[in-house]
PDB file of C-alpha atoms in Angstrom:
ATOM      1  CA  UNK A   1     153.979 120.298 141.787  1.00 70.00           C
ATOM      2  CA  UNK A   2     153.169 122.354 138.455  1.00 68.00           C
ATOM      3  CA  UNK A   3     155.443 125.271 139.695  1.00 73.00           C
ATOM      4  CA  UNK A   4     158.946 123.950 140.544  1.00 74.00           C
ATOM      5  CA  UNK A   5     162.371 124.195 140.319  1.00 81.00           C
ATOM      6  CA  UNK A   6     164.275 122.718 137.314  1.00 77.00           C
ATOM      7  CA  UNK A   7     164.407 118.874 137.678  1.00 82.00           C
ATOM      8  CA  UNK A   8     167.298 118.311 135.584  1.00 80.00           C
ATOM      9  CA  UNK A   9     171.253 119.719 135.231  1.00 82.00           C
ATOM     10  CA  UNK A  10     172.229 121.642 133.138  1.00 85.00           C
ATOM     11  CA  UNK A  11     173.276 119.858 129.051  1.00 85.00           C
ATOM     12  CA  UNK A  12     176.798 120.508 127.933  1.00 87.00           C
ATOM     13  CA  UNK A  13     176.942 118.954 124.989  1.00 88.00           C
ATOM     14  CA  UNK A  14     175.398 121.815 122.204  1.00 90.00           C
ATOM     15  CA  UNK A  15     175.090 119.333 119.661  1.00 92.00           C
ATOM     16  CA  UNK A  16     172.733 117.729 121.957  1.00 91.00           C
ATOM     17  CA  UNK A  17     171.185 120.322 123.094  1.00 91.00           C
ATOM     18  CA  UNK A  18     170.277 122.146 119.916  1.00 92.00           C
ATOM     19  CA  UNK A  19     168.886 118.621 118.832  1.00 94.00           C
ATOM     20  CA  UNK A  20     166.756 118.762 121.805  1.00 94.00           C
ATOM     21  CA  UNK A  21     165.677 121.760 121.502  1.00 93.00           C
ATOM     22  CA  UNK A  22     163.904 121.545 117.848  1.00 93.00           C
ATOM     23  CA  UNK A  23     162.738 117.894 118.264  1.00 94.00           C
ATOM     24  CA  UNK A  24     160.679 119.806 121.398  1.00 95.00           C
ATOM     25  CA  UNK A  25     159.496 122.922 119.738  1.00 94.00           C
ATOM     26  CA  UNK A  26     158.360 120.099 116.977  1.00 91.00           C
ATOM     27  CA  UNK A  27     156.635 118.248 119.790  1.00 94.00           C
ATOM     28  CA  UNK A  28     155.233 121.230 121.312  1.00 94.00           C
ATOM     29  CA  UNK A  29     153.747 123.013 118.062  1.00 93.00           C
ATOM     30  CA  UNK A  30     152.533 119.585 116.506  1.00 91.00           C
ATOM     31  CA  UNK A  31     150.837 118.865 120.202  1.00 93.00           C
ATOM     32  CA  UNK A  32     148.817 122.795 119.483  1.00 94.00           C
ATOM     33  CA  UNK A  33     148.369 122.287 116.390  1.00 90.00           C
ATOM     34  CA  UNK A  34     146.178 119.112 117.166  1.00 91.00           C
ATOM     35  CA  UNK A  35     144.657 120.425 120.153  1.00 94.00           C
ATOM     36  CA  UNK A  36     140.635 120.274 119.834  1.00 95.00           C
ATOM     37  CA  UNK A  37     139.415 123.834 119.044  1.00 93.00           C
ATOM     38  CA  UNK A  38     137.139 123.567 121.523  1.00 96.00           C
ATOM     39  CA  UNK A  39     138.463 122.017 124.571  1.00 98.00           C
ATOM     40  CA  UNK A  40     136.895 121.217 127.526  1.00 98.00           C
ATOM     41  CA  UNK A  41     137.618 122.756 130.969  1.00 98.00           C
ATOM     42  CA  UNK A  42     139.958 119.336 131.240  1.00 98.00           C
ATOM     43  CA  UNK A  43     141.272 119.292 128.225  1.00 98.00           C
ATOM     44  CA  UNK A  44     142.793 122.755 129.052  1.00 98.00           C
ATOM     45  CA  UNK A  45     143.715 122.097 132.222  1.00 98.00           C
ATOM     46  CA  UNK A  46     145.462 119.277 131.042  1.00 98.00           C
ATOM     47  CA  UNK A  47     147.503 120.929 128.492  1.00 98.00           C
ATOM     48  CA  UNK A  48     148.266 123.756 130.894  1.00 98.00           C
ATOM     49  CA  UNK A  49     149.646 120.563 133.414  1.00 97.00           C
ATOM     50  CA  UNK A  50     151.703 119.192 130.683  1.00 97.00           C
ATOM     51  CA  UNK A  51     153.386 122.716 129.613  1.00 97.00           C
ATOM     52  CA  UNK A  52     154.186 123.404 133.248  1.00 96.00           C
ATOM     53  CA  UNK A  53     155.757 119.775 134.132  1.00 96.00           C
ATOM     54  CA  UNK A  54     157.622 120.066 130.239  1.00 96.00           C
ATOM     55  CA  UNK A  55     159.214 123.192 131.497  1.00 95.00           C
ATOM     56  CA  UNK A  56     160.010 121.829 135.025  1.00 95.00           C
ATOM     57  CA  UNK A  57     161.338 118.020 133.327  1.00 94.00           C
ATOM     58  CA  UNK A  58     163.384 119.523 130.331  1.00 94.00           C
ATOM     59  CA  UNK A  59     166.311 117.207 130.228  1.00 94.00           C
ATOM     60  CA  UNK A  60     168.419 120.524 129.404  1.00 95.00           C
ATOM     61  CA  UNK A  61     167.932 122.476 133.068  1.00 93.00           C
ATOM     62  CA  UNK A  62     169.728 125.526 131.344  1.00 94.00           C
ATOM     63  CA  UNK A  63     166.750 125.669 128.746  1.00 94.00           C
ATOM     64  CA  UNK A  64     163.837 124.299 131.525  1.00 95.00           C
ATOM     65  CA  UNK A  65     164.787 127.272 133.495  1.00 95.00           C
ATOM     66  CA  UNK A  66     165.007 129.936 130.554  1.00 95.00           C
ATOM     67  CA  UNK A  67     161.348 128.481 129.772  1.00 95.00           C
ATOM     68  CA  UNK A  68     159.855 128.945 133.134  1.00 95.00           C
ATOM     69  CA  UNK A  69     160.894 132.433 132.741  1.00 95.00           C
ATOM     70  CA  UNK A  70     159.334 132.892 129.723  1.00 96.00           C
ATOM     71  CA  UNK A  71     156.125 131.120 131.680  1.00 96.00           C
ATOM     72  CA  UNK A  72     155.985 133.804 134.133  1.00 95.00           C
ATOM     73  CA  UNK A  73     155.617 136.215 131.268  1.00 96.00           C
ATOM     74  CA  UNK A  74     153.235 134.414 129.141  1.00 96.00           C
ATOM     75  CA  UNK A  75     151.059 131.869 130.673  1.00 96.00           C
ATOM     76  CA  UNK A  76     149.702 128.978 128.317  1.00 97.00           C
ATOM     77  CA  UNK A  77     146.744 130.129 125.972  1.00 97.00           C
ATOM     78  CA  UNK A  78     144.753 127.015 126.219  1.00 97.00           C
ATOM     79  CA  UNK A  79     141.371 128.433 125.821  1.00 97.00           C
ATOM     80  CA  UNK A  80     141.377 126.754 122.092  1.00 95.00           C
ATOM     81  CA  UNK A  81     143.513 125.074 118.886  1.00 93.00           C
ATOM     82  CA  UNK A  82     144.140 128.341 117.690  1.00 92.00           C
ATOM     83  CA  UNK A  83     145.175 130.250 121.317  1.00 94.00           C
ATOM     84  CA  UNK A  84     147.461 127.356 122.347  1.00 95.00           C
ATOM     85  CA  UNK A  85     149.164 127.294 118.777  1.00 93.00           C
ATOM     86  CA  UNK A  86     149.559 131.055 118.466  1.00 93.00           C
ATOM     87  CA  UNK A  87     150.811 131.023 122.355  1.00 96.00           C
ATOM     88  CA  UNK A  88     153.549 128.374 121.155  1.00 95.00           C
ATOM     89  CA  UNK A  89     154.852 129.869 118.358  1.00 94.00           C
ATOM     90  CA  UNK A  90     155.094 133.726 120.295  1.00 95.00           C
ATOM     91  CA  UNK A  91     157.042 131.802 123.125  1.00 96.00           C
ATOM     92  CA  UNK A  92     159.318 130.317 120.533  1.00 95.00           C
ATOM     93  CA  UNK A  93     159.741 133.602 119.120  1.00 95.00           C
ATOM     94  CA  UNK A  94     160.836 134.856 122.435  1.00 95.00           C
ATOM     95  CA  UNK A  95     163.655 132.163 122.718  1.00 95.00           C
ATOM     96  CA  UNK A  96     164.644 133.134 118.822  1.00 94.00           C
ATOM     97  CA  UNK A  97     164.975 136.564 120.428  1.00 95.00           C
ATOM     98  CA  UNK A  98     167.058 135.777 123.344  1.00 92.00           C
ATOM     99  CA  UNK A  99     169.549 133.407 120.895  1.00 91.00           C
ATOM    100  CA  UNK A 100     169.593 135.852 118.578  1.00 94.00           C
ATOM    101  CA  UNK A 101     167.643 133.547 115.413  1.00 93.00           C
ATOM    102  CA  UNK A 102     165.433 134.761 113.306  1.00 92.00           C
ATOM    103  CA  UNK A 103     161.716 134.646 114.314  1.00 92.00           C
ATOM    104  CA  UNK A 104     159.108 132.359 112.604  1.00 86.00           C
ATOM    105  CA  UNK A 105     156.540 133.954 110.794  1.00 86.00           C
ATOM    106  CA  UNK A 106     153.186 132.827 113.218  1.00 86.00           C
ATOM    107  CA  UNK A 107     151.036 132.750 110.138  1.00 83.00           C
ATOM    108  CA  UNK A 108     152.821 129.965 108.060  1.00 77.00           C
ATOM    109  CA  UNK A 109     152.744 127.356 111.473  1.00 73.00           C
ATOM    110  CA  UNK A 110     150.329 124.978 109.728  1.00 65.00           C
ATOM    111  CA  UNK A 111     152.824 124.297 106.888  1.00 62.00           C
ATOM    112  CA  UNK A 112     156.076 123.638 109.083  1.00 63.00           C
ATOM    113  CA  UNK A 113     154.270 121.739 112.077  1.00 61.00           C
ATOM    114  CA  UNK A 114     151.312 119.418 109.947  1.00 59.00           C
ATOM    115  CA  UNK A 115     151.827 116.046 111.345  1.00 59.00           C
ATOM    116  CA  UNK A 116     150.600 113.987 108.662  1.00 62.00           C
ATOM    117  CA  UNK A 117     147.719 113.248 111.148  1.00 61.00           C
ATOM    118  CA  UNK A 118     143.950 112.849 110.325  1.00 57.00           C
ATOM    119  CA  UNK A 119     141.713 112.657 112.960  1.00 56.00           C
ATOM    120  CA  UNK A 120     140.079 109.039 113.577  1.00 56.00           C
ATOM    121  CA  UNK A 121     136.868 109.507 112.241  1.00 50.00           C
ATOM    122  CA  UNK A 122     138.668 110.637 108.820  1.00 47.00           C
ATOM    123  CA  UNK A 123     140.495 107.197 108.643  1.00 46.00           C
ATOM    124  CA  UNK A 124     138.196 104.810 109.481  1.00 51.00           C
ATOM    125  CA  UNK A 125     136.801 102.341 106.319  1.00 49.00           C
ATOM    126  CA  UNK A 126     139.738 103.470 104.167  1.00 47.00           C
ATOM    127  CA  UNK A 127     142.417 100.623 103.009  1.00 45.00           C
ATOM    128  CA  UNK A 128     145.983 100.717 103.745  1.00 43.00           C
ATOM    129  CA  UNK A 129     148.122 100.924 101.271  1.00 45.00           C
ATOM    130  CA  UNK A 130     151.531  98.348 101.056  1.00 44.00           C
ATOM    131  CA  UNK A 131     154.587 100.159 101.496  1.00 45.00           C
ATOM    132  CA  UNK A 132     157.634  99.896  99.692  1.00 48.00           C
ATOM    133  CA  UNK A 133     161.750  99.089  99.816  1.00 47.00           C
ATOM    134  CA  UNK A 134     163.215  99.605  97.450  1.00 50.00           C
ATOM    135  CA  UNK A 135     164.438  97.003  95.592  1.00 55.00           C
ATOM    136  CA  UNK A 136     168.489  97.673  95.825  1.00 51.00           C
ATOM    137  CA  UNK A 137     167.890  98.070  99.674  1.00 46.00           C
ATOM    138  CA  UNK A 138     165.965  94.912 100.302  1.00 49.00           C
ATOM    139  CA  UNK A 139     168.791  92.391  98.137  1.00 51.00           C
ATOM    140  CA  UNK A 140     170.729  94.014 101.001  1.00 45.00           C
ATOM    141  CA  UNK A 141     169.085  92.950 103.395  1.00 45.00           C
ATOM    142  CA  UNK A 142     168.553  90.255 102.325  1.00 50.00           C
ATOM    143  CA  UNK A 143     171.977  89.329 101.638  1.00 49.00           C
ATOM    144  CA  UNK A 144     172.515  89.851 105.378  1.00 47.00           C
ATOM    145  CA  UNK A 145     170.058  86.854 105.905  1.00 52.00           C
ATOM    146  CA  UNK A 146     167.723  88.898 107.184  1.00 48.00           C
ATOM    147  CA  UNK A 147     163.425  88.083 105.643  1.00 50.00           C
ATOM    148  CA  UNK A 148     161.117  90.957 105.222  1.00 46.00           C
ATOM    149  CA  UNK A 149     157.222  89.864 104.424  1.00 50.00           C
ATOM    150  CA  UNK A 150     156.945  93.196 102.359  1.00 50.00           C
ATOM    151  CA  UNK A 151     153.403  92.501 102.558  1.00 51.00           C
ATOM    152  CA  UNK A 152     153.390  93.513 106.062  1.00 47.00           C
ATOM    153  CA  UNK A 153     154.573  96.848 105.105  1.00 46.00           C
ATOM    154  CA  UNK A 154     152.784 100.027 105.450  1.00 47.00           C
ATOM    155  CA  UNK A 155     153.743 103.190 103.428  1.00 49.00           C
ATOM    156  CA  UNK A 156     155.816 105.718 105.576  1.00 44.00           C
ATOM    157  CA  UNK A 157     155.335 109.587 104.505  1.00 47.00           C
ATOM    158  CA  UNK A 158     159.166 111.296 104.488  1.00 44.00           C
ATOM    159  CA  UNK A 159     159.597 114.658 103.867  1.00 47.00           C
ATOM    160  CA  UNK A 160     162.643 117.426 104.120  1.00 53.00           C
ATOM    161  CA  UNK A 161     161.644 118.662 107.863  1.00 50.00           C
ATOM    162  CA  UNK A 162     162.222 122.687 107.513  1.00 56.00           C
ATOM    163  CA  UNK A 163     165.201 124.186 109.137  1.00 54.00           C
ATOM    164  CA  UNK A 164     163.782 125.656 112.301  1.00 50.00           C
ATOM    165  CA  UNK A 165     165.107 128.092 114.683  1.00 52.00           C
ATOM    166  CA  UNK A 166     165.109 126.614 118.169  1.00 47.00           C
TER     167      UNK A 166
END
């Protein structure tokens, strides 16, 4: 089941494709980069699963079956946080190579592919803080008849994403 052929056909449209393809490298690397550094047997086993079934599901089957190649030549590193992130970013390297992009320097992953995410324990007791429309935006919608309870709001975090290569 792990080790299949492609699912899905092949994606014509580029524009869609090369949208696909960095919204799932940012999936991917995020996913590593908030791995546990110690993982259990299951943990890794379950990563391992999901890398196999992402590269056997990839809704481009042109790309799915370039990335089971690359499989075959470098197995998921799942033995920690670090091993599964620095296994990501040398298989993303290897597609750069093969389109011809530049490669992304391994060392600097942490600043493209933060998340924004704490982990639970880190969160817990501290106060949310109301978010905010600004004000020309909500007459707008508001002139459209439409009622926000800006109370309700919770701050959103929205920064330039870095232009990636894959």
């Amino acid at each position: 089941m792990l080790e299949g052929n492609i699912v899905m056909p092949q994606l014509g449209n580029a524009t869609a494709k090369a949208e696909l393809g960095r919204a799932s490298w940012r999936l991917l690397h995020t996913m590593m980069a908030r791995f546990p550094e110690s993982p259990s047997k299951e943990e890794q086993d379950a990563l391992r699963s999901y890398i196999y079934l992402f590269a056997r599901l990839y809704p481009c089957g042109e790309c799915a079956e370039h990335f089971q190649q690359h499989l075959k030549k470098f197995p998921p590193q799942v033995s920690s946080r670090n091993a599964a992130a620095g296994w990501a970013c040398h298989v993303h390297n290897e597609v750069n190579k093969m389109l011809k992009k530049d490669e992304f320097d391994c060392t600097k992953l942490g600043d493209f592919y933060d998340c924004g995410c704490s982990d639970k324990h880190e969160d817990e007791g501290k106060p949310k803080q109301k978010g905010e429309i600004p004000a020309g935006r909500l007459n707008q919608l508001t002139n459209l008849g439409r009622e926000f309870n800006t109370d309700a709001l919770l701050p959103v975090e929205i920064s330039a994403e870095p232009q990636t290569n894959g």
